[in-house]
CSV table of C-alpha atoms and ligand atoms in Angstrom, one decimal:
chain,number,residue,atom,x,y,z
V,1,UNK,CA,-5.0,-18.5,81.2
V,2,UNK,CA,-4.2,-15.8,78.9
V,3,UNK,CA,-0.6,-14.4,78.6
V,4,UNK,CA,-0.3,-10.7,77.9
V,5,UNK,CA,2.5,-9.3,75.4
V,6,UNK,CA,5.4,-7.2,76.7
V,7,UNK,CA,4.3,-4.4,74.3
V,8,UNK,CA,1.0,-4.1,72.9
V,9,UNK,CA,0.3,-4.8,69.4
V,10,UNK,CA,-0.2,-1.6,68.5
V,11,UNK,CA,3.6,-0.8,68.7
V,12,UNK,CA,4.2,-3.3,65.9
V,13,UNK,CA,1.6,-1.7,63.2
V,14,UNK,CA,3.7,-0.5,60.1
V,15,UNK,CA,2.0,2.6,58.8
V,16,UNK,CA,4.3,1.9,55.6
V,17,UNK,CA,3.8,-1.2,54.9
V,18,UNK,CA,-0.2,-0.5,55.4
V,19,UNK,CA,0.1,2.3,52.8
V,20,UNK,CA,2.1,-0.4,50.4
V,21,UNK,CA,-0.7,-2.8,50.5
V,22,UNK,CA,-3.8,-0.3,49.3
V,23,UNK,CA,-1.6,1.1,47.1
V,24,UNK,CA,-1.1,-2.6,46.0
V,25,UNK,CA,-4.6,-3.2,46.1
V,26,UNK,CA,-5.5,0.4,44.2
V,27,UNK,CA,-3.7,-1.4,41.5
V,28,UNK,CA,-6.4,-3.9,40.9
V,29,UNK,CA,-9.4,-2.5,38.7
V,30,UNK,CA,-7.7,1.4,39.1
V,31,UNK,CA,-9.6,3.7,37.1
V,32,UNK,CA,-8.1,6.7,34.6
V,33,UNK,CA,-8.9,9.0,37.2
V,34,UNK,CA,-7.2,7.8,40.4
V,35,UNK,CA,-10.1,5.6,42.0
V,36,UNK,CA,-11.0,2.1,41.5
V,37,UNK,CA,-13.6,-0.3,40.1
V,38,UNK,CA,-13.7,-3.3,41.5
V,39,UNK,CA,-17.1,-4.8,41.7
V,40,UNK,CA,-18.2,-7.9,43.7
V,41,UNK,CA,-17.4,-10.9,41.7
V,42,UNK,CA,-15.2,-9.8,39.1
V,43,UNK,CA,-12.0,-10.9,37.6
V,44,UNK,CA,-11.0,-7.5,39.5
V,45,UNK,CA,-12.1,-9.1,42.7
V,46,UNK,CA,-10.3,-12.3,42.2
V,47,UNK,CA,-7.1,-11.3,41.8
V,48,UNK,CA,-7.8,-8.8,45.3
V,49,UNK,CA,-8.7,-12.1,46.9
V,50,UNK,CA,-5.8,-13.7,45.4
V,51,UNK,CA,-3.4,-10.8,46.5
V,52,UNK,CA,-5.1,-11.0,50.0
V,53,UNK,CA,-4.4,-14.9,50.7
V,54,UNK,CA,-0.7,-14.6,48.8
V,55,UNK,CA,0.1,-11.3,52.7
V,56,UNK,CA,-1.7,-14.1,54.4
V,57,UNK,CA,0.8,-16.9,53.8
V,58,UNK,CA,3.6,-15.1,54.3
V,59,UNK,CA,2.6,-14.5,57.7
V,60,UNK,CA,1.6,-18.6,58.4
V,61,UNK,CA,-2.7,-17.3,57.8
V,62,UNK,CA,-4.4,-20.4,56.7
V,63,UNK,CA,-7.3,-19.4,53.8
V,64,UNK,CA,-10.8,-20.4,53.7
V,65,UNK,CA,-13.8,-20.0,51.8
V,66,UNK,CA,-17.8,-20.7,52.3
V,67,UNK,CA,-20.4,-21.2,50.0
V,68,UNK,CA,-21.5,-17.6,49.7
V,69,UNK,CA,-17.6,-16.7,48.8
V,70,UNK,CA,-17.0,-15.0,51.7
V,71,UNK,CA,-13.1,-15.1,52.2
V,72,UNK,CA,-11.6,-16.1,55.7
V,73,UNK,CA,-7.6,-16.1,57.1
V,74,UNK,CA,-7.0,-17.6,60.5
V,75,UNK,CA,-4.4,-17.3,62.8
V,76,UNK,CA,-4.5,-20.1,64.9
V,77,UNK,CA,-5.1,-19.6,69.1
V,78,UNK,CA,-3.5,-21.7,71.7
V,79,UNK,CA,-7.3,-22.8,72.2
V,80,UNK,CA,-8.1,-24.2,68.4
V,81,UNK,CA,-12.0,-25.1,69.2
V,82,UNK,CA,-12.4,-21.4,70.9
V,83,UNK,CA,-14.6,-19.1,68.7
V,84,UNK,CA,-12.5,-16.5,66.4
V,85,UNK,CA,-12.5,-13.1,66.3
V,86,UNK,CA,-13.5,-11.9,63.3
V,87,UNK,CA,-12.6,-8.3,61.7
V,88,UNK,CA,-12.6,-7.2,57.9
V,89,UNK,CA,-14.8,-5.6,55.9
V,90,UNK,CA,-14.8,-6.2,51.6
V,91,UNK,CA,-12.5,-6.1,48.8
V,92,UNK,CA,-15.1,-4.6,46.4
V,93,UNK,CA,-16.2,-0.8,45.5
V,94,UNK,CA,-18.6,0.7,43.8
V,95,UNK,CA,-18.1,1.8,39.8
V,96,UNK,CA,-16.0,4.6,40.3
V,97,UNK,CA,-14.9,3.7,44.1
V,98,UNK,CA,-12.1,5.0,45.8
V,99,UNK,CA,-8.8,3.3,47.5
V,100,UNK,CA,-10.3,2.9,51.0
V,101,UNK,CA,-13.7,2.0,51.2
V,102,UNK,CA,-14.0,-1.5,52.4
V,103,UNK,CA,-10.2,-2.5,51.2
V,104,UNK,CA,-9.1,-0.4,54.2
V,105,UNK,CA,-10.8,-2.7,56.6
V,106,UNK,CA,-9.4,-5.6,55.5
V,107,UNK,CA,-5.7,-4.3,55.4
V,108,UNK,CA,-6.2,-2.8,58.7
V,109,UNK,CA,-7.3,-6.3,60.4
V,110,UNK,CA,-4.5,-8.0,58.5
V,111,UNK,CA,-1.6,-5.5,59.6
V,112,UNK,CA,-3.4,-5.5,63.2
V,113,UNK,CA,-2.8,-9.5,62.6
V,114,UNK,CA,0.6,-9.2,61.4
V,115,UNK,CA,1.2,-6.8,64.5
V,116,UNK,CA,0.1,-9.4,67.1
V,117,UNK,CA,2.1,-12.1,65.4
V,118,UNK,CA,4.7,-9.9,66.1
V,119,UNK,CA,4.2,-9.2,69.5
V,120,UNK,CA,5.9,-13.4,69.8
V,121,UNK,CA,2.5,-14.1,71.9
V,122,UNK,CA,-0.2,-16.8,71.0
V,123,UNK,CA,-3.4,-15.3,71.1
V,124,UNK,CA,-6.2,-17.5,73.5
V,125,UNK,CA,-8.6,-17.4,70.7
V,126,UNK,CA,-8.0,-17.7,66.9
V,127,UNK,CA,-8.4,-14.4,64.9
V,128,UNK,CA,-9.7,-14.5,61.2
V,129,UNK,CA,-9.7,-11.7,58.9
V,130,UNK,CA,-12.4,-11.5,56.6
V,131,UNK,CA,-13.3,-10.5,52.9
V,132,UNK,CA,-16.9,-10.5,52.7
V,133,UNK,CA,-18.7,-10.7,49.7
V,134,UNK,CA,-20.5,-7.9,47.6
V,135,UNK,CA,-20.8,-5.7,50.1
V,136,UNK,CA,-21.7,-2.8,48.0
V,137,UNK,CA,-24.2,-3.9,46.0
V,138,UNK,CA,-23.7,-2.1,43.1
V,139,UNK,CA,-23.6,-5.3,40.4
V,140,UNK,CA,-25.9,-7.6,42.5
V,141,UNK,CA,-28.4,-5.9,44.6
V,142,UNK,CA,-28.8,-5.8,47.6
V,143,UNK,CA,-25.6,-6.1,48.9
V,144,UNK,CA,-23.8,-7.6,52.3
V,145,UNK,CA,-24.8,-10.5,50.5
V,146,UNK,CA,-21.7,-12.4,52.1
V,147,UNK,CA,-22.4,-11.1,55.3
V,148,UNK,CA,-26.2,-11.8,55.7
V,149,UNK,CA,-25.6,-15.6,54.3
V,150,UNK,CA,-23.2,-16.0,56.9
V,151,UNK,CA,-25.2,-14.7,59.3
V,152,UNK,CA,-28.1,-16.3,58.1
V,153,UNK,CA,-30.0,-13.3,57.2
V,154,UNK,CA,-31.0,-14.1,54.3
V,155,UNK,CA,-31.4,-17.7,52.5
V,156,UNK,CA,-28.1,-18.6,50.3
V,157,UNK,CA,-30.6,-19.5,47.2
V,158,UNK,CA,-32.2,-16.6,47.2
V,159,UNK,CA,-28.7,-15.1,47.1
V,160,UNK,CA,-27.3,-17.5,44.4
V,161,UNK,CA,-30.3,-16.6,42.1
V,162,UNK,CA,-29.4,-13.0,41.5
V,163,UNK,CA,-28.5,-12.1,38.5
V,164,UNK,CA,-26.9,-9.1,37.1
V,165,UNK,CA,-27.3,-6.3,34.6
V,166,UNK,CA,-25.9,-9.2,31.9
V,167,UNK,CA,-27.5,-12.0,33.0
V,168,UNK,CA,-24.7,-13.8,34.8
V,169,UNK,CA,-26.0,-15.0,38.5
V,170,UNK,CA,-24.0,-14.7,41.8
V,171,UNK,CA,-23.5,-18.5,41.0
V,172,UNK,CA,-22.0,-18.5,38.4
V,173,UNK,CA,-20.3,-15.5,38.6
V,174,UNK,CA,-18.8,-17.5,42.0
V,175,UNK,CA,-17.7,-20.2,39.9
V,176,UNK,CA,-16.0,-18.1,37.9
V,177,UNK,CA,-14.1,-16.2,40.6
V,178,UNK,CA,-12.8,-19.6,42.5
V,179,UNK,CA,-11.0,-20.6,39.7
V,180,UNK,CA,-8.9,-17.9,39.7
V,181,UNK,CA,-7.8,-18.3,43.0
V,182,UNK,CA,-5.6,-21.0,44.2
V,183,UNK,CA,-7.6,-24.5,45.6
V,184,UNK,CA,-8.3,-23.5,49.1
V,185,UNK,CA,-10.3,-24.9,51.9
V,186,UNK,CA,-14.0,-24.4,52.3
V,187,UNK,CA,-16.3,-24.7,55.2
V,188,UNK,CA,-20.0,-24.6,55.7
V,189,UNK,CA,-21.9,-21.4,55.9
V,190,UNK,CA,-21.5,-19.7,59.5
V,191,UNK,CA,-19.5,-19.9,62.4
V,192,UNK,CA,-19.8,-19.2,65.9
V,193,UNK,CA,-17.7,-16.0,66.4
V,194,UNK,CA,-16.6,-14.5,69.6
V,195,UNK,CA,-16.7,-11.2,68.7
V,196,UNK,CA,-16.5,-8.7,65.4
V,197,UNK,CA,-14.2,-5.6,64.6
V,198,UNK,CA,-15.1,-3.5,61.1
V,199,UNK,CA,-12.3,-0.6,60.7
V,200,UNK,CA,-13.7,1.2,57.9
V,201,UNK,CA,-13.0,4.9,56.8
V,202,UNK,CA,-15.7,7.2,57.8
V,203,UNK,CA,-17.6,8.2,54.4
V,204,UNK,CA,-18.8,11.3,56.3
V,205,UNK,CA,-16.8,14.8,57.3
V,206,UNK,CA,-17.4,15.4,61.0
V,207,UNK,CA,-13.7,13.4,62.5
V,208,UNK,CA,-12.1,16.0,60.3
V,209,UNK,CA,-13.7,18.8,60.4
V,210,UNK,CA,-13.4,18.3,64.9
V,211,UNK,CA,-9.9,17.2,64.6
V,212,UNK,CA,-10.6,13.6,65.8
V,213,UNK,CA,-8.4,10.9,64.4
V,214,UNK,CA,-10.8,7.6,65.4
V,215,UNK,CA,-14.5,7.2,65.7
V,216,UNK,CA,-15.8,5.4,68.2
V,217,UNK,CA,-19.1,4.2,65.9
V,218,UNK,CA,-22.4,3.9,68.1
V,219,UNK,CA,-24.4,2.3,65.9
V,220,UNK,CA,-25.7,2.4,61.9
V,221,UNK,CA,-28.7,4.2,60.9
V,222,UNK,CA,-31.2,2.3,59.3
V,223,UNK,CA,-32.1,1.6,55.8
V,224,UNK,CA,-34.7,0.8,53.4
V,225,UNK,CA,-34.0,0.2,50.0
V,226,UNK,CA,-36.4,-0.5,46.4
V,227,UNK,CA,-37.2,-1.8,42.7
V,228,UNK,CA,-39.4,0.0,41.1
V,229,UNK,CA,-40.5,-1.3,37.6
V,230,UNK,CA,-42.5,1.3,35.2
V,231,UNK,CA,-44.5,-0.8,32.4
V,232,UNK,CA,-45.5,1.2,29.5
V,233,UNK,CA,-45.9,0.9,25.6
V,234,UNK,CA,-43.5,1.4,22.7
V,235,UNK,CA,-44.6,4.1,20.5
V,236,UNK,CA,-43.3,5.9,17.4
V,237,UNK,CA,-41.8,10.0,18.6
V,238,UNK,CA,-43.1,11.4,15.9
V,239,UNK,CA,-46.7,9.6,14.9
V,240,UNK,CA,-47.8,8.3,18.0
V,241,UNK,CA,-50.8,10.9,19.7
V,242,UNK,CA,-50.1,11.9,23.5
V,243,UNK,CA,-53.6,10.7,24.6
V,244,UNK,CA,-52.5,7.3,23.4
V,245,UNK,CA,-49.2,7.0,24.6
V,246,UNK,CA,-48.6,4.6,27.7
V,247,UNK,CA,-44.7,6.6,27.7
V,248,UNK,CA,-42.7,5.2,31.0
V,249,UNK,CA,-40.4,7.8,30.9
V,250,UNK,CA,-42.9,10.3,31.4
V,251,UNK,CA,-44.3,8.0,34.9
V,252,UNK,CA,-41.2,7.7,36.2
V,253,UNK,CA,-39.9,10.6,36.3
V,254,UNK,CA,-43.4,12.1,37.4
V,255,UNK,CA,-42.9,9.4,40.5
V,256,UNK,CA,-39.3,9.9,41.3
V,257,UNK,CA,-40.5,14.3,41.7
V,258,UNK,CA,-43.3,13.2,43.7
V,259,UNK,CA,-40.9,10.8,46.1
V,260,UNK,CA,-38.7,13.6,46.3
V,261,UNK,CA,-41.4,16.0,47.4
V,262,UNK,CA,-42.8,13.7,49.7
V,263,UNK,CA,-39.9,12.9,51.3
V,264,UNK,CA,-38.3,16.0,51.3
V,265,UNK,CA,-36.5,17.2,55.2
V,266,UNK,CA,-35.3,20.8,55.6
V,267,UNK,CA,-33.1,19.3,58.3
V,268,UNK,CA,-31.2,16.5,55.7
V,269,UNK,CA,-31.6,13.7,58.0
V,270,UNK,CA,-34.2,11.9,55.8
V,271,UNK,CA,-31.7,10.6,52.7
V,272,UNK,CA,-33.6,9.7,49.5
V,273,UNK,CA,-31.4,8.9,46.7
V,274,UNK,CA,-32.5,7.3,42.8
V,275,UNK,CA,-28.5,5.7,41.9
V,276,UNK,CA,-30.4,3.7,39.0
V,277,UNK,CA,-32.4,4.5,36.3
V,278,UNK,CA,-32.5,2.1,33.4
V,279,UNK,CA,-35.0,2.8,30.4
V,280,UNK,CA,-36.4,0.2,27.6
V,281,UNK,CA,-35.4,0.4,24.7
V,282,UNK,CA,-33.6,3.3,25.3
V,283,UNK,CA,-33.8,4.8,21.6
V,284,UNK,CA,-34.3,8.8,20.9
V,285,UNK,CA,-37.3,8.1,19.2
V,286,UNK,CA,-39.1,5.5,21.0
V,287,UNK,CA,-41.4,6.2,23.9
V,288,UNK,CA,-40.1,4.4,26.7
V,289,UNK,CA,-42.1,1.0,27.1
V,290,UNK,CA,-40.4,0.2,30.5
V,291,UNK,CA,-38.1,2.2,33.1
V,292,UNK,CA,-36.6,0.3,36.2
V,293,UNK,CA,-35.2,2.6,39.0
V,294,UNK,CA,-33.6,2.2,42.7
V,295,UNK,CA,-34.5,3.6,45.7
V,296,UNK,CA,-32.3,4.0,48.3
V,297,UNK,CA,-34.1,5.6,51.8
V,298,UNK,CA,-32.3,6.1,54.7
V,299,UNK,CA,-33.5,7.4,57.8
V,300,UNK,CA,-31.6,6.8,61.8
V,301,UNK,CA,-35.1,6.8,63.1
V,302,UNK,CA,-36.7,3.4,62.5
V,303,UNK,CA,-40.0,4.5,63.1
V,304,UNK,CA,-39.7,7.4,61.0
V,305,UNK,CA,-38.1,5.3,58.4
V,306,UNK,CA,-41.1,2.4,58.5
V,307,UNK,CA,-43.4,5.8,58.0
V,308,UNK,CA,-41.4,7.3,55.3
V,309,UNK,CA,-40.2,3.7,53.0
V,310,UNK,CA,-44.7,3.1,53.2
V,311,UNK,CA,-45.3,5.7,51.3
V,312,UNK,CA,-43.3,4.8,48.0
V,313,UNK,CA,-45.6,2.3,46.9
V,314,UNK,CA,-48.8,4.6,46.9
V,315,UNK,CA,-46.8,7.5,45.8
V,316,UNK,CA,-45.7,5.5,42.8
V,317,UNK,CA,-49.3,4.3,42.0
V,318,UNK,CA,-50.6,7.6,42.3
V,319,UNK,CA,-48.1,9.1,39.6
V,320,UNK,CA,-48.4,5.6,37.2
V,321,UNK,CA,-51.4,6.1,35.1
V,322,UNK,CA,-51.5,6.0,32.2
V,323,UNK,CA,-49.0,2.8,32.7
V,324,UNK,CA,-48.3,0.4,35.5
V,325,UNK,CA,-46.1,0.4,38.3
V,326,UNK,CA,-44.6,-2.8,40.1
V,327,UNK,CA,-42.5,-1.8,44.0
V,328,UNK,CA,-40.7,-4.2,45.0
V,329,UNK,CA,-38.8,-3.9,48.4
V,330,UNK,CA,-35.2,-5.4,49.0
V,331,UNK,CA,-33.4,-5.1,51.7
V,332,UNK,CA,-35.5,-3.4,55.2
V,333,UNK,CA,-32.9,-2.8,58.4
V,334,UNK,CA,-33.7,-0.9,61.2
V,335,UNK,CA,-31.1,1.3,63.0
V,336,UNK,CA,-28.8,-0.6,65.7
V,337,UNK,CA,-26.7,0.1,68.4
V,338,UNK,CA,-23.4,-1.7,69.0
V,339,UNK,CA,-23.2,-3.3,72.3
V,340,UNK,CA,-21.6,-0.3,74.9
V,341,UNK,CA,-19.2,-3.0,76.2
V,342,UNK,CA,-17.7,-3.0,72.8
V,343,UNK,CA,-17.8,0.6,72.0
V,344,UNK,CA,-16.0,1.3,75.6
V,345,UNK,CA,-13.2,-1.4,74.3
V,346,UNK,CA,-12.5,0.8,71.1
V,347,UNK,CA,-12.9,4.2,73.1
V,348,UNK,CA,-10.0,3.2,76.0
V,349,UNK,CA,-7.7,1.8,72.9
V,350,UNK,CA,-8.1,5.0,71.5
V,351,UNK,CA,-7.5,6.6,74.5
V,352,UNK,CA,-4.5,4.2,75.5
V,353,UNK,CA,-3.0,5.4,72.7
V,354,UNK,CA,-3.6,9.0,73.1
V,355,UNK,CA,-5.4,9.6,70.1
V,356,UNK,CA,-8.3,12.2,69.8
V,357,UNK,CA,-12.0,10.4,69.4
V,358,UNK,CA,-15.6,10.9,69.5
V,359,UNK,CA,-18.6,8.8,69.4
V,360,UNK,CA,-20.1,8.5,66.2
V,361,UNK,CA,-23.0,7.2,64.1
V,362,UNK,CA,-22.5,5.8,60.7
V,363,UNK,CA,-24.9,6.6,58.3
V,364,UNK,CA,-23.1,4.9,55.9
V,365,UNK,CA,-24.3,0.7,55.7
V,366,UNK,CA,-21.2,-2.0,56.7
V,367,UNK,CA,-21.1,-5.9,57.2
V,368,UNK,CA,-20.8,-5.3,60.7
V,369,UNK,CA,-24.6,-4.5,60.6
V,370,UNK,CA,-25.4,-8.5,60.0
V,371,UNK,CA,-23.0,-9.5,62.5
V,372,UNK,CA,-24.4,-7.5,65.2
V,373,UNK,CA,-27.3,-9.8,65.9
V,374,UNK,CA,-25.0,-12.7,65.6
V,375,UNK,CA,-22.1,-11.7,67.9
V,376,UNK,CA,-21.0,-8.5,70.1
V,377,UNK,CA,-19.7,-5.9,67.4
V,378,UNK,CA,-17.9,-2.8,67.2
V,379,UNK,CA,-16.6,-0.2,64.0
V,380,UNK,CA,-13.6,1.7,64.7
V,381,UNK,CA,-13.5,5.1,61.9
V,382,UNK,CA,-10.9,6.8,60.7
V,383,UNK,CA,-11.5,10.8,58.9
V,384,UNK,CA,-12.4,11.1,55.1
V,385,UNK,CA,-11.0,14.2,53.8
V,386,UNK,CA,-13.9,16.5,53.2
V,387,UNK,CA,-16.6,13.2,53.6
V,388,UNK,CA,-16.0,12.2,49.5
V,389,UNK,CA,-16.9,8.2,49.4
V,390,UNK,CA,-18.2,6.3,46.8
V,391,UNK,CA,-16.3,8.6,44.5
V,392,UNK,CA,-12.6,8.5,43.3
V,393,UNK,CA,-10.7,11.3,45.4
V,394,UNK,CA,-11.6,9.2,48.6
V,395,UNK,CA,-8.6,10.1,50.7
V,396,UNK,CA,-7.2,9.6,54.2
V,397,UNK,CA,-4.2,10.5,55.6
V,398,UNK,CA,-1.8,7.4,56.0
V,399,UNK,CA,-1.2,8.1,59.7
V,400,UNK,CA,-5.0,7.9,60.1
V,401,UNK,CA,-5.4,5.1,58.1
V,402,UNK,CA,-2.1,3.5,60.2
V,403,UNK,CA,-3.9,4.8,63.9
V,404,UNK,CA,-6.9,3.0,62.8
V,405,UNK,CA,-4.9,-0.2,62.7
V,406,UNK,CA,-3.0,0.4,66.1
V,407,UNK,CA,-6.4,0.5,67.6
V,408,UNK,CA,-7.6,-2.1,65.7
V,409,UNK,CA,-5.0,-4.2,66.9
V,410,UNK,CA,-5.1,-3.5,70.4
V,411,UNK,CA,-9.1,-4.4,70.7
V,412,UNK,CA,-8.7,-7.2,68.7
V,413,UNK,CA,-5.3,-8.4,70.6
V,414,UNK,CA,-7.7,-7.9,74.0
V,415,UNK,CA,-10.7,-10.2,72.5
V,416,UNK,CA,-8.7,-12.9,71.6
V,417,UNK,CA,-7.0,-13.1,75.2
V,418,UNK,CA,-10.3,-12.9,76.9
V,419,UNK,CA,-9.8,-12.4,81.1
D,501,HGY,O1,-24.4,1.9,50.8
D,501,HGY,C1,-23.7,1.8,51.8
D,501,HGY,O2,-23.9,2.4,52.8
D,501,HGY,C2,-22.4,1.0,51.7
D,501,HGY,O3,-21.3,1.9,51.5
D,501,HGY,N1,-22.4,0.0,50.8
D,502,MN,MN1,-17.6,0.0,52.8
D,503,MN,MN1,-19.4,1.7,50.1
């Protein structure tokens, strides 16, 4: 039997003190120009974890770890062998992040949690926010690596074996963080879960530009994403003869024009983006002997974007000679829909609440993608001014950002007292 609350949680959510904690957390790796670096397994990303579990225990949240560093605090349900309800997102950003992206879904499950403490009513089933690990990818690649080990995705090994532009695995770099954090519990790998919440700033402009305050997210488009490795030969600028030359600048470049061209869309749905492009030995006057560049392909068609990513590899052999060209594929997810039973959850909340919303597809990627498979999901959005993500001025109002939370809160408070 479930009790309900007097007042719903929502009425407890503190826009203040949510605005105090990402300013708190905007502290942590803030850059010169108002944004923040923060990435995945960093001293940075430590002390954010450290930060995170210090709110928790003031409000009685018991921490936990896993093997994949994935960071978990529960508040306990009257029914303590009943699967949690999850919600969070991740504590790290790209290199010149902004305040919200990812933090923001964190915060906003843990002010939802604090809300439903407050509230003086036991939740059925336990809640657990969660800090997933490198979700954006931007050190070790491909990221959601937290998410898809605890979802079983893909193998922890494989994870664990990455290394980064240094040479420093996602093992040891582990290591490293968990002993900066206080001794805390940890479990084994994956969980049954009841259901999954993401709140997550929308990283597009359409809530603001129609005056919405929430998204009501349908679903995530899908996503394709590659290594391509140029091999070449080292040759003096000023002796060497261009019939000779095996120059891997020259290639790459030639293949990332002909990628563009192939993959080019008058209507912008197809999204081709090269975020990486690392030359060897990167001297004036050496020809390039080796150039190693990303792919990122994007596409909310699956079928068009199965179509679209097999074309890279031939496209790059055609454009290789007179070097060679190695494609290697990372991460392949088709687009999803989130169960409609969840979406409807997040839409009468909103409504409840009286706040304006509209369905929406992310085209941005999220954890919540991994844990769709594993347990009913939703993603409840909140406007970017003008779209800017994955760039410093990333900005949201702070009522937003606070009726993100009171919606949050409300869905989660509902899951966690099923019937
Ligand atoms: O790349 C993405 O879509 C996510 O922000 N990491
Ligand atoms: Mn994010
Ligand atoms: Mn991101």
């Amino acid at each position: 039997m479930s009790v309900c609350p007097a007042q719903p949680a929502s009425g407890f959510v503190n826009e203040d003190r949510l605005s105090r904690r990402l300013t708190a957390m905007a502290a942590i790796g803030a850059t010169a120009q108002g944004g923040v670096n923060r990435q995945a397994l960093t001293r940075e990303d430590a002390l954010a974890q450290r930060l995170l579990i210090e709110w928790g225990a003031e409000l009685g949240l018991s921490p936990c770890t896993d093997p994949a560093g994935n960071l978990f605090l529960r508040l306990p349900g009257l029914d303590a062998d009943a699967a949690p309800v999850l919600s969070g997102s991740h504590l790290d950003s790209q290199p010149t992040g902004g305040k919200l992206d990812g933090v923001y879904g964190v915060l906003a499950a843990l002010e939802a949690v604090q809300a439903i403490v407050a509230t003086g009513v036991t939740p059925h089933r336990p809640i657990e926010i969660v800090a997933w690990m490198n979700e954006e990818g931007s050190r070790y690649a491909p990221g959601m690596m937290g998410s898809a080990a605890f979802t079983g995705a893909r193998p922890l090994p494989a994870i664990l074996a990455v290394t980064d532009a240094a040479g420093i695995s996602v093992a040891q770099a582990l290591a490293d963080v968990r002993r900066l954090l206080p001794e805390i519990p940890q479990r084994k790998l994956g969980l049954p879960v009841a259901a999954y919440v993401e709140a997550h700033i929308e990283q597009g402009p359409e809530l603001e530009q129609h005056g919405d305050t929430i998204g009501v997210v349908t679903g995530i488009q899908g996503k394709r994403t590659f290594r391509v490795q140029v091999l070449g030969a080292a040759a003096h600028a000023g002796t060497s003869r261009r019939a000779e030359r095996k120059d891997a600048m020259l290639a790459a470049t030639g293949m990332i024009q002909a990628l563009a061209h192939a993959l080019h869309d008058p209507e912008d749905i197809v999204k081709f983006t090269v975020g990486r492009y690392l030359a060897s030995p990167n001297a004036p006057s050496v020809v390039a002997s080796e150039v190693v560049f990303s792919i990122d392909l994007r596409h909310p068609d699956s079928t068009r974007l199965k179509a679209l990513g097999d074309q890279i590899a031939p496209i790059c052999q055609a454009s290789a000679a007179p070097c060679d060209v190695h494609v290697e594929e990372l991460s392949r997810a088709d687009s999803l829909e989130f169960p409609p039973a969840m979406r409807d959850r997040v839409r009468r909340a909103a409504a409840r609440l009286g706040l304006r919303h509209r369905d929406i597809l992310s085209t941005a990627g999220h954890d919540a993608r991994y844990l769709h498979p594993h347990s009913p999901s939703a993603m409840i959005f909140v406007p970017s001014h003008l779209g800017l993500t994955h760039c410093e001025t990333e900005y949201t109002a702070p009522a937003d950002l606070a009726a993100g939370a009171r919606v949050l809160a409300d869905v989660l408070n509902e899951l966690a007292n099923p019937g």
